[in-house]
Coordinates of C-alpha atoms and ligand atoms in Angstrom, one line a residue:
M1 CA 68.8 -103.4 21.2
W2 CA 66.9 -100.7 22.3
K3 CA 68.7 -97.3 23.1
I4 CA 67.6 -94.5 25.8
G5 CA 70.3 -91.8 26.5
N6 CA 72.9 -94.8 28.0
L7 CA 71.2 -97.5 28.9
S8 CA 70.4 -100.2 25.9
A9 CA 67.8 -102.7 26.6
A10 CA 67.6 -106.2 24.4
K11 CA 64.6 -107.3 23.2
G12 CA 62.5 -109.6 26.7
E13 CA 64.8 -107.6 28.7
K14 CA 63.7 -105.2 31.7
V15 CA 66.8 -102.7 32.6
K16 CA 67.0 -100.4 35.4
G17 CA 69.4 -97.8 36.1
Y18 CA 70.0 -94.1 36.5
L19 CA 69.6 -92.5 33.0
Q20 CA 72.2 -89.0 32.9
F21 CA 73.2 -86.3 30.7
D22 CA 76.2 -85.1 29.4
L23 CA 74.3 -81.3 29.6
T24 CA 73.7 -81.8 33.4
K25 CA 74.2 -83.5 36.9
E26 CA 70.8 -84.9 36.7
K27 CA 70.8 -89.6 37.6
L28 CA 67.3 -90.5 36.9
P29 CA 65.7 -93.5 37.9
A30 CA 64.8 -95.0 34.5
F31 CA 63.1 -98.2 33.7
L32 CA 63.4 -100.0 29.9
I33 CA 61.4 -102.9 29.8
H34 CA 61.6 -103.4 26.2
G35 CA 58.2 -106.4 24.9
E36 CA 59.0 -109.2 23.8
Q37 CA 56.6 -108.3 20.7
D38 CA 57.0 -105.5 19.1
G39 CA 54.4 -102.2 19.8
P40 CA 54.9 -98.8 19.8
E41 CA 57.3 -97.2 22.1
V42 CA 55.5 -95.3 25.2
L43 CA 56.9 -93.2 28.0
I44 CA 55.9 -92.5 31.0
L45 CA 57.1 -89.8 33.3
G46 CA 56.4 -89.1 37.1
G47 CA 57.8 -86.3 39.4
I48 CA 58.1 -82.9 37.0
H49 CA 56.8 -82.0 39.4
G50 CA 58.8 -83.3 42.4
C51 CA 56.3 -83.2 45.4
E52 CA 53.3 -84.9 43.4
Y53 CA 54.2 -88.0 45.9
T54 CA 50.9 -90.7 44.5
S55 CA 52.2 -89.9 41.1
I56 CA 55.3 -90.8 42.1
D57 CA 54.6 -93.6 43.4
A58 CA 52.3 -95.1 40.5
A59 CA 54.7 -94.9 38.2
L60 CA 57.7 -96.7 40.2
K61 CA 55.1 -98.8 41.2
L62 CA 54.2 -98.8 36.9
A63 CA 57.7 -99.7 36.4
R64 CA 58.4 -102.2 39.1
R65 CA 55.3 -104.5 38.2
L66 CA 55.2 -105.0 34.5
E67 CA 57.6 -106.9 32.5
P68 CA 58.8 -107.2 28.9
K69 CA 56.7 -110.6 29.0
D70 CA 52.9 -108.5 29.6
V71 CA 54.5 -105.8 27.2
K72 CA 53.8 -105.5 23.6
G73 CA 56.1 -102.4 22.4
R74 CA 58.9 -100.7 24.6
L75 CA 58.4 -98.4 28.1
S76 CA 59.9 -96.2 29.4
I77 CA 59.5 -95.0 32.5
I78 CA 60.7 -92.2 34.5
P79 CA 59.3 -92.3 37.9
I80 CA 61.4 -89.3 39.8
A81 CA 61.6 -87.1 36.5
N82 CA 62.4 -83.9 38.7
P83 CA 65.4 -85.6 41.8
A84 CA 65.8 -82.2 42.8
S85 CA 63.4 -81.0 43.4
F86 CA 61.7 -84.5 45.0
Y87 CA 65.1 -84.0 47.4
A88 CA 64.6 -80.6 48.1
R89 CA 61.0 -81.1 48.5
S90 CA 60.8 -77.7 46.4
I91 CA 56.6 -76.8 45.4
Y92 CA 56.4 -76.2 41.4
V93 CA 60.0 -75.0 40.7
H94 CA 63.5 -76.7 39.7
P95 CA 65.3 -75.3 43.7
E96 CA 68.9 -74.5 41.7
D97 CA 66.4 -71.9 38.4
K98 CA 63.3 -71.6 40.5
K99 CA 61.1 -72.8 37.4
N100 CA 59.1 -74.3 36.9
L101 CA 59.8 -77.6 34.2
N102 CA 56.6 -78.3 33.5
R103 CA 56.8 -74.8 32.0
S104 CA 60.2 -74.9 30.6
F105 CA 59.5 -77.4 27.5
P106 CA 61.1 -78.4 24.6
G107 CA 64.0 -76.2 27.4
K108 CA 66.9 -75.1 26.0
E109 CA 70.6 -76.6 25.8
K110 CA 72.3 -73.6 27.6
G111 CA 69.8 -72.7 29.8
S112 CA 69.1 -73.1 33.6
A113 CA 68.5 -76.1 35.7
A114 CA 65.2 -76.5 34.4
E115 CA 65.3 -75.6 30.8
K116 CA 68.8 -77.8 30.2
L117 CA 66.7 -81.2 32.2
A118 CA 63.4 -80.2 29.8
Y119 CA 65.9 -80.6 27.0
C120 CA 68.0 -83.7 27.7
L121 CA 64.6 -85.1 28.7
N122 CA 63.3 -84.1 25.5
E123 CA 65.7 -85.3 23.0
T124 CA 66.4 -88.6 24.9
V125 CA 63.5 -89.8 25.6
I126 CA 60.0 -88.3 25.0
K127 CA 61.6 -87.8 21.0
S128 CA 61.5 -91.2 20.1
A129 CA 58.2 -91.9 22.3
D130 CA 55.3 -92.8 19.9
Y131 CA 52.8 -91.6 23.1
L132 CA 53.4 -90.2 26.6
I133 CA 51.5 -90.0 30.2
D134 CA 52.9 -87.5 32.3
L135 CA 51.5 -88.3 35.4
H136 CA 50.8 -85.9 38.1
G137 CA 49.0 -85.0 40.7
G138 CA 47.9 -81.7 43.5
D139 CA 51.4 -80.3 44.6
M140 CA 52.2 -80.0 48.5
I141 CA 50.0 -76.7 48.9
E142 CA 47.0 -78.3 46.7
A143 CA 43.9 -79.4 47.0
L144 CA 43.0 -81.0 43.4
V145 CA 40.3 -83.7 42.3
P146 CA 41.3 -86.0 39.5
F147 CA 41.9 -85.4 36.4
T148 CA 43.7 -86.0 33.0
I149 CA 44.9 -83.3 30.3
Y150 CA 44.9 -83.9 26.4
Q151 CA 46.7 -80.5 23.9
V152 CA 43.9 -79.6 21.7
T153 CA 46.0 -79.4 18.2
E154 CA 45.8 -77.5 14.5
D155 CA 45.7 -81.1 13.9
Q156 CA 42.2 -82.7 14.5
A157 CA 42.6 -86.2 14.6
L158 CA 45.7 -86.5 16.5
T159 CA 43.7 -84.7 19.2
E160 CA 40.4 -86.7 18.3
Q161 CA 43.5 -89.6 19.6
S162 CA 44.4 -87.4 22.4
K163 CA 40.8 -87.3 23.7
Q164 CA 40.6 -90.1 23.3
F165 CA 43.6 -92.0 25.7
A166 CA 42.9 -89.2 27.8
S167 CA 39.6 -90.6 28.3
L168 CA 40.3 -93.9 29.4
F169 CA 42.2 -93.6 32.6
G170 CA 38.8 -94.0 34.5
I171 CA 39.5 -90.3 35.6
E172 CA 35.9 -88.6 35.0
Y173 CA 36.9 -85.0 33.9
V174 CA 38.6 -85.2 30.9
V175 CA 40.2 -81.6 30.4
G176 CA 41.3 -79.9 26.3
S177 CA 44.2 -77.6 26.6
T178 CA 44.5 -74.5 24.6
G179 CA 47.1 -74.0 26.0
Q180 CA 47.3 -70.9 28.0
V181 CA 50.6 -71.8 29.9
G182 CA 53.2 -72.8 27.5
G183 CA 55.9 -75.5 28.1
S184 CA 54.3 -78.5 29.6
T185 CA 55.2 -81.7 28.9
Y186 CA 51.9 -82.9 27.3
A187 CA 51.9 -79.5 24.2
C188 CA 55.8 -79.7 23.7
A189 CA 55.0 -83.7 22.5
A190 CA 52.2 -82.9 20.9
Q191 CA 53.1 -80.3 18.7
Q192 CA 55.6 -83.4 18.2
G193 CA 53.1 -85.5 16.6
K194 CA 53.2 -87.6 19.5
V195 CA 49.6 -89.0 21.0
A196 CA 50.1 -86.6 25.0
V197 CA 48.5 -86.4 28.3
I198 CA 48.8 -85.6 31.8
A199 CA 47.0 -87.3 34.4
E200 CA 46.4 -86.0 37.4
A201 CA 46.0 -87.4 41.6
G202 CA 46.8 -87.2 44.6
Q203 CA 46.8 -84.4 46.5
Q204 CA 48.7 -82.3 49.7
G205 CA 52.3 -83.9 49.7
I206 CA 50.2 -87.4 51.0
L207 CA 51.3 -90.7 49.6
D208 CA 47.6 -91.4 48.8
S209 CA 47.3 -94.7 47.8
S210 CA 43.4 -95.0 46.5
K211 CA 44.9 -92.4 43.9
S212 CA 48.5 -94.6 43.4
S213 CA 46.0 -96.9 42.5
L214 CA 43.8 -95.3 40.6
L215 CA 46.4 -93.6 37.9
Q216 CA 48.0 -97.2 37.9
E217 CA 44.8 -98.7 37.0
G218 CA 44.4 -95.6 34.7
V219 CA 47.8 -96.3 32.8
K220 CA 47.4 -99.5 32.5
N221 CA 44.2 -99.7 31.2
A222 CA 45.1 -96.8 28.9
L223 CA 48.6 -99.1 27.7
R224 CA 45.2 -101.8 26.2
S225 CA 43.9 -99.6 23.4
I226 CA 47.0 -99.4 22.1
G227 CA 47.9 -103.1 22.8
V228 CA 50.7 -102.9 24.3
I229 CA 49.4 -104.7 27.7
K230 CA 47.0 -106.8 26.8
G231 CA 43.6 -107.3 26.8
D232 CA 40.0 -104.9 26.3
P233 CA 40.2 -101.9 27.6
S234 CA 37.3 -100.5 29.5
S235 CA 35.4 -97.7 29.3
S236 CA 33.5 -95.0 31.9
Q237 CA 32.1 -92.5 32.2
I238 CA 34.1 -89.1 31.2
R239 CA 33.1 -85.4 30.9
A240 CA 34.6 -83.5 28.2
L241 CA 36.4 -79.7 29.7
Q242 CA 36.8 -77.7 26.9
T243 CA 38.0 -74.4 29.1
F244 CA 40.6 -74.5 31.4
D245 CA 40.8 -70.8 33.5
W246 CA 43.4 -71.2 35.5
S247 CA 43.0 -67.4 38.7
F248 CA 46.5 -65.9 40.2
A249 CA 47.3 -63.8 43.1
D250 CA 47.8 -60.1 42.3
F251 CA 49.6 -59.9 45.7
S252 CA 51.7 -61.1 48.6
G253 CA 49.6 -62.2 51.2
L254 CA 47.0 -64.4 53.2
W255 CA 44.6 -66.2 51.2
Y256 CA 41.1 -67.5 52.1
P257 CA 39.1 -69.8 49.2
C258 CA 35.9 -70.1 50.1
V259 CA 34.8 -73.3 46.9
E260 CA 35.9 -76.3 47.3
I261 CA 37.3 -79.0 44.9
G262 CA 35.0 -80.6 42.8
E263 CA 33.0 -77.9 43.6
T264 CA 30.0 -76.1 41.0
V265 CA 30.6 -72.8 41.1
Q266 CA 29.2 -69.6 38.9
E267 CA 30.2 -67.9 37.0
K268 CA 31.0 -63.9 38.8
A269 CA 31.0 -66.4 41.9
L270 CA 32.4 -65.2 45.1
I271 CA 35.6 -67.8 45.4
G272 CA 38.0 -66.3 47.7
K273 CA 40.1 -63.5 49.1
I274 CA 43.3 -62.4 49.3
T275 CA 44.4 -60.2 52.9
D276 CA 47.3 -58.2 53.7
E277 CA 49.3 -59.4 57.2
F278 CA 46.8 -57.2 59.0
G279 CA 43.1 -59.1 57.8
E280 CA 42.0 -56.4 55.6
T281 CA 41.4 -57.9 52.5
L282 CA 43.7 -57.4 49.2
K283 CA 41.1 -57.8 46.7
E284 CA 37.9 -60.2 46.4
Y285 CA 37.7 -63.4 43.5
Y286 CA 35.2 -64.3 41.3
A287 CA 35.1 -66.5 38.8
Q288 CA 35.2 -65.4 35.7
T289 CA 33.7 -69.2 34.5
S290 CA 31.1 -71.2 35.4
G291 CA 32.6 -74.8 36.0
V292 CA 33.7 -77.4 38.7
V293 CA 36.9 -76.5 41.2
L294 CA 39.5 -79.1 39.2
F295 CA 42.3 -77.5 41.5
L296 CA 42.3 -75.5 44.7
V297 CA 46.2 -73.6 46.7
T298 CA 45.6 -74.8 50.0
S299 CA 48.0 -72.1 51.5
L300 CA 47.2 -69.3 53.6
A301 CA 50.8 -67.8 52.8
I302 CA 50.9 -66.9 49.1
N303 CA 52.6 -65.4 46.7
E304 CA 52.3 -62.5 43.9
R305 CA 51.8 -64.0 40.8
D306 CA 50.7 -67.5 42.5
P307 CA 48.2 -70.2 41.1
L308 CA 45.2 -69.4 43.3
L309 CA 43.1 -72.0 41.5
A310 CA 41.6 -73.7 38.6
I311 CA 38.2 -73.7 37.4
G312 CA 37.2 -76.6 34.0
D313 CA 33.6 -76.6 31.8
Ligands
LIG401 ZN1 52.1 -81.3 38.2

């Protein structure tokens, strides 16, 4: 019998139910697919950010379509890992404490809502997994070109394995993150010695079925590479990016980007400006590095400290 928190699945069994924790009242829809044959344990998350609908859909479709007969090992799939954010349609943050769940790992047992949820997820599902695939996309106000991310750690073998895994999603841009953004699922998992990736596709609060298919096929291809599902993985051309440079707003006001996602920009090129409510420029923003624009906030309204865009190189 395979147990994950309050849920369990016998060998060859597929179980769906709500994952519940003692520390919070959150109820997370979860699927356990316990393969007929032994193999690694893989955790697939969707909806850590509740408005990234394409990735939520991809996780849910994978969970519904994969069966124990297809699986060698154990797959736990949580399509809506942050239900409060999902129903509140809350951009970036948990509605209760306004904290970003993907900056809150490994979480705190006695923390606020997002910190407790992160703690429960880490203790219950991340710790037992050998591999983590966390599905994301552009949030409600973000345009994004698909990319995958893995954590660069001091463990070179693990870093290389994670890079290989992240390169199998049929997604061109593969970012090796050195961790300027702390508290993420994949960094937390990598620190525990797990092969962990984030795959991002979809944008702007739209359910994009072709991008959902891209994520589903990407996950399946990555699972083939570790023998969890049958078949030979296919490889595709990737562009490995070593820097992931984020710009943040220094003011609240109106954000006028002047670049597009997927565009290659040169260092020091103008990328946008923030004005006040009278249209007077408060600050112009310039690229701090040459590279490709991976995501871009498309909301005119911008708050101080909000992300503006990120450039990968
Ligand atoms: Zn996200």
